[in-house]
PDB file of C-alpha atoms in Angstrom:
ATOM      1  CA  MET R   9       5.971   3.262 -54.251  1.00 46.00           C
ATOM      2  CA  ILE R  10       8.192   5.628 -52.248  1.00 50.00           C
ATOM      3  CA  ARG R  11       5.156   7.592 -50.987  1.00 51.00           C
ATOM      4  CA  ILE R  12       3.489   4.394 -49.780  1.00 51.00           C
ATOM      5  CA  SER R  13       6.691   3.344 -47.978  1.00 52.00           C
ATOM      6  CA  ILE R  14       6.988   6.737 -46.297  1.00 55.00           C
ATOM      7  CA  LYS R  15       3.338   6.555 -45.180  1.00 52.00           C
ATOM      8  CA  ILE R  16       3.851   3.049 -43.784  1.00 55.00           C
ATOM      9  CA  LEU R  17       7.030   4.106 -41.968  1.00 55.00           C
ATOM     10  CA  THR R  18       5.239   7.151 -40.569  1.00 52.00           C
ATOM     11  CA  ILE R  19       2.378   4.987 -39.289  1.00 54.00           C
ATOM     12  CA  PHE R  20       4.801   2.534 -37.651  1.00 53.00           C
ATOM     13  CA  ALA R  21       6.734   5.425 -36.088  1.00 52.00           C
ATOM     14  CA  LEU R  22       3.523   6.899 -34.653  1.00 51.00           C
ATOM     15  CA  LEU R  23       2.429   3.505 -33.312  1.00 52.00           C
ATOM     16  CA  PHE R  24       5.846   3.019 -31.703  1.00 53.00           C
ATOM     17  CA  ILE R  25       5.719   6.451 -30.067  1.00 54.00           C
ATOM     18  CA  CYS R  26       2.199   5.782 -28.750  1.00 49.00           C
ATOM     19  CA  THR R  27       3.235   2.459 -27.206  1.00 51.00           C
ATOM     20  CA  GLN R  28       6.219   4.140 -25.551  1.00 50.00           C
ATOM     21  CA  LEU R  29       4.022   6.895 -24.132  1.00 50.00           C
ATOM     22  CA  ASN R  30       1.596   4.356 -22.672  1.00 51.00           C
ATOM     23  CA  ALA R  31       4.491   2.450 -21.132  1.00 52.00           C
ATOM     24  CA  SER R  32       5.265   5.431 -18.908  1.00 55.00           C
ATOM     25  CA  LEU R  33       1.752   5.747 -17.491  1.00 59.00           C
ATOM     26  CA  PRO R  34       0.974   4.202 -14.100  1.00 63.00           C
ATOM     27  CA  LEU R  35      -1.258   1.154 -14.037  1.00 71.00           C
ATOM     28  CA  GLU R  36      -4.881   2.115 -13.500  1.00 82.00           C
ATOM     29  CA  VAL R  37      -6.665  -0.144 -11.017  1.00 82.00           C
ATOM     30  CA  PRO R  38     -10.302   0.284  -9.922  1.00 87.00           C
ATOM     31  CA  MET R  39     -10.575   1.722  -6.395  1.00 84.00           C
ATOM     32  CA  LEU R  40     -12.695  -1.213  -5.173  1.00 87.00           C
ATOM     33  CA  GLU R  41      -9.944  -3.634  -6.242  1.00 88.00           C
ATOM     34  CA  VAL R  42      -7.326  -1.532  -4.441  1.00 83.00           C
ATOM     35  CA  VAL R  43      -9.393  -1.559  -1.224  1.00 82.00           C
ATOM     36  CA  GLU R  44     -10.144  -5.299  -1.438  1.00 85.00           C
ATOM     37  CA  ASN R  45      -6.446  -6.143  -1.837  1.00 86.00           C
ATOM     38  CA  SER R  46      -5.130  -3.742   0.816  1.00 85.00           C
ATOM     39  CA  ASP R  47      -3.748  -4.756   4.199  1.00 86.00           C
ATOM     40  CA  HIS R  48      -4.966  -1.546   5.825  1.00 86.00           C
ATOM     41  CA  LEU R  49      -7.567   1.142   5.214  1.00 86.00           C
ATOM     42  CA  LEU R  50      -6.351   4.299   6.930  1.00 87.00           C
ATOM     43  CA  SER R  51      -7.100   7.963   7.302  1.00 89.00           C
ATOM     44  CA  ILE R  52      -3.782   9.832   7.143  1.00 91.00           C
ATOM     45  CA  THR R  53      -2.326  13.321   6.968  1.00 91.00           C
ATOM     46  CA  VAL R  54       0.810  13.886   4.915  1.00 92.00           C
ATOM     47  CA  THR R  55       3.173  15.748   7.244  1.00 92.00           C
ATOM     48  CA  ASN R  56       6.360  15.761   5.178  1.00 90.00           C
ATOM     49  CA  ILE R  57       7.896  14.660   1.895  1.00 90.00           C
ATOM     50  CA  GLU R  58      11.406  13.179   1.884  1.00 92.00           C
ATOM     51  CA  MET R  59      13.767  11.839  -0.767  1.00 92.00           C
ATOM     52  CA  TYR R  60      16.430   9.202  -0.088  1.00 94.00           C
ATOM     53  CA  ASP R  61      19.088   7.584  -2.249  1.00 92.00           C
ATOM     54  CA  ASP R  62      19.841   3.834  -2.301  1.00 91.00           C
ATOM     55  CA  ASN R  63      22.215   4.301   0.666  1.00 93.00           C
ATOM     56  CA  LYS R  64      19.300   5.686   2.734  1.00 93.00           C
ATOM     57  CA  GLN R  65      20.908   9.149   2.728  1.00 94.00           C
ATOM     58  CA  LEU R  66      18.443  12.039   2.915  1.00 94.00           C
ATOM     59  CA  ILE R  67      18.472  14.219  -0.222  1.00 91.00           C
ATOM     60  CA  THR R  68      17.601  17.898   0.158  1.00 88.00           C
ATOM     61  CA  ASP R  69      18.579  19.099  -3.337  1.00 88.00           C
ATOM     62  CA  GLY R  70      15.347  20.380  -4.903  1.00 84.00           C
ATOM     63  CA  ASN R  71      16.659  19.510  -8.383  1.00 86.00           C
ATOM     64  CA  ALA R  72      17.220  15.820  -7.566  1.00 88.00           C
ATOM     65  CA  THR R  73      14.776  13.556  -9.385  1.00 89.00           C
ATOM     66  CA  THR R  74      13.406  10.044  -9.413  1.00 90.00           C
ATOM     67  CA  GLY R  75      12.716   7.942 -12.466  1.00 89.00           C
ATOM     68  CA  PRO R  76      14.271   5.158 -14.537  1.00 88.00           C
ATOM     69  CA  GLY R  77      18.010   4.984 -13.871  1.00 87.00           C
ATOM     70  CA  SER R  78      17.767   7.029 -10.655  1.00 89.00           C
ATOM     71  CA  ALA R  79      18.641   5.568  -7.259  1.00 91.00           C
ATOM     72  CA  ASN R  80      16.340   8.043  -5.491  1.00 92.00           C
ATOM     73  CA  THR R  81      12.956   7.371  -3.896  1.00 92.00           C
ATOM     74  CA  ILE R  82      10.459   9.926  -2.596  1.00 92.00           C
ATOM     75  CA  TYR R  83       8.484   9.050   0.532  1.00 92.00           C
ATOM     76  CA  LEU R  84       5.314  10.618   1.897  1.00 91.00           C
ATOM     77  CA  VAL R  85       5.686  10.881   5.678  1.00 92.00           C
ATOM     78  CA  CYS R  86       2.182  10.402   7.070  1.00 92.00           C
ATOM     79  CA  SER R  87       0.542  10.668  10.453  1.00 92.00           C
ATOM     80  CA  ILE R  88      -2.152   8.023  10.968  1.00 91.00           C
ATOM     81  CA  LYS R  89      -5.427   9.581  12.110  1.00 91.00           C
ATOM     82  CA  HIS R  90      -7.668   6.498  12.070  1.00 90.00           C
ATOM     83  CA  VAL R  91      -7.443   2.791  11.182  1.00 89.00           C
ATOM     84  CA  TYR R  92     -10.719   1.696   9.557  1.00 88.00           C
ATOM     85  CA  VAL R  93      -9.781  -1.871   8.588  1.00 85.00           C
ATOM     86  CA  SER R  94      -6.646  -3.940   9.058  1.00 87.00           C
ATOM     87  CA  ASN R  95      -6.020  -7.619   8.327  1.00 88.00           C
ATOM     88  CA  ARG R  96      -2.505  -7.462   9.824  1.00 86.00           C
ATOM     89  CA  GLU R  97      -1.007  -5.674  12.806  1.00 88.00           C
ATOM     90  CA  ALA R  98      -2.408  -2.171  12.504  1.00 82.00           C
ATOM     91  CA  PRO R  99       0.199   0.554  12.080  1.00 83.00           C
ATOM     92  CA  SER R 100       0.270   3.483  14.474  1.00 85.00           C
ATOM     93  CA  GLY R 101       2.061   6.809  14.700  1.00 88.00           C
ATOM     94  CA  ASN R 102       3.844   7.811  11.495  1.00 91.00           C
ATOM     95  CA  ILE R 103       4.425   5.768   8.368  1.00 90.00           C
ATOM     96  CA  ARG R 104       6.503   6.383   5.232  1.00 91.00           C
ATOM     97  CA  ILE R 105       4.865   5.587   1.909  1.00 91.00           C
ATOM     98  CA  PRO R 106       7.278   5.249  -1.032  1.00 92.00           C
ATOM     99  CA  LEU R 107       6.226   6.673  -4.380  1.00 90.00           C
ATOM    100  CA  ASP R 108       6.877   4.683  -7.557  1.00 88.00           C
ATOM    101  CA  LYS R 109      10.623   4.935  -8.352  1.00 85.00           C
ATOM    102  CA  ASN R 110       9.922   4.759 -12.084  1.00 84.00           C
ATOM    103  CA  MET R 111       7.828   7.914 -12.127  1.00 85.00           C
ATOM    104  CA  HIS R 112       9.576  11.244 -12.646  1.00 85.00           C
ATOM    105  CA  TYR R 113       9.311  13.309  -9.452  1.00 85.00           C
ATOM    106  CA  SER R 114      11.420  16.003  -7.782  1.00 86.00           C
ATOM    107  CA  LEU R 115      11.309  17.917  -4.510  1.00 82.00           C
ATOM    108  CA  GLU R 116      11.163  21.245  -6.301  1.00 79.00           C
ATOM    109  CA  LEU R 117       7.941  23.249  -5.944  1.00 61.00           C
ATOM    110  CA  SER R 118       6.781  25.249  -8.923  1.00 49.00           C
ATOM    111  CA  SER R 119       6.119  28.951  -8.398  1.00 45.00           C
ATOM    112  CA  SER R 120       2.379  28.266  -8.750  1.00 45.00           C
ATOM    113  CA  THR R 121       2.373  25.618  -5.997  1.00 47.00           C
ATOM    114  CA  LYS R 122       1.040  26.834  -2.677  1.00 49.00           C
ATOM    115  CA  CYS R 123       1.524  24.880   0.520  1.00 53.00           C
ATOM    116  CA  ASP R 124      -0.615  25.521   3.559  1.00 54.00           C
ATOM    117  CA  LYS R 125       0.299  23.481   6.635  1.00 52.00           C
ATOM    118  CA  ASN R 126      -3.124  24.208   8.149  1.00 51.00           C
ATOM    119  CA  ASN R 127      -4.995  22.261   5.425  1.00 47.00           C
TER     120      ASN R 127
END
């Protein structure tokens, strides 16, 4: 009886862990659906990455992170190269695209990350 209870508890624990892991994954949406529901279809170049806190103060600490409980948001600063489709006033110049605040990101580059401004 005790072995059966331990097996059942183990199964429930594994199921709970699996549901928690899936909860942290971003929603997967088919690309066609994303395009059909978008206001703009653009060609862009990411020119900078910035992190701001809730007071709109720029954060330069490479160890600062985003994620649940954090007031920080990372933005991709992008230069618009071409507007293919727009059903609203088309943006021009530079735009800032916020990344999901609930995902865990930081400004720190790993030693294996290589950045080349020419590409």
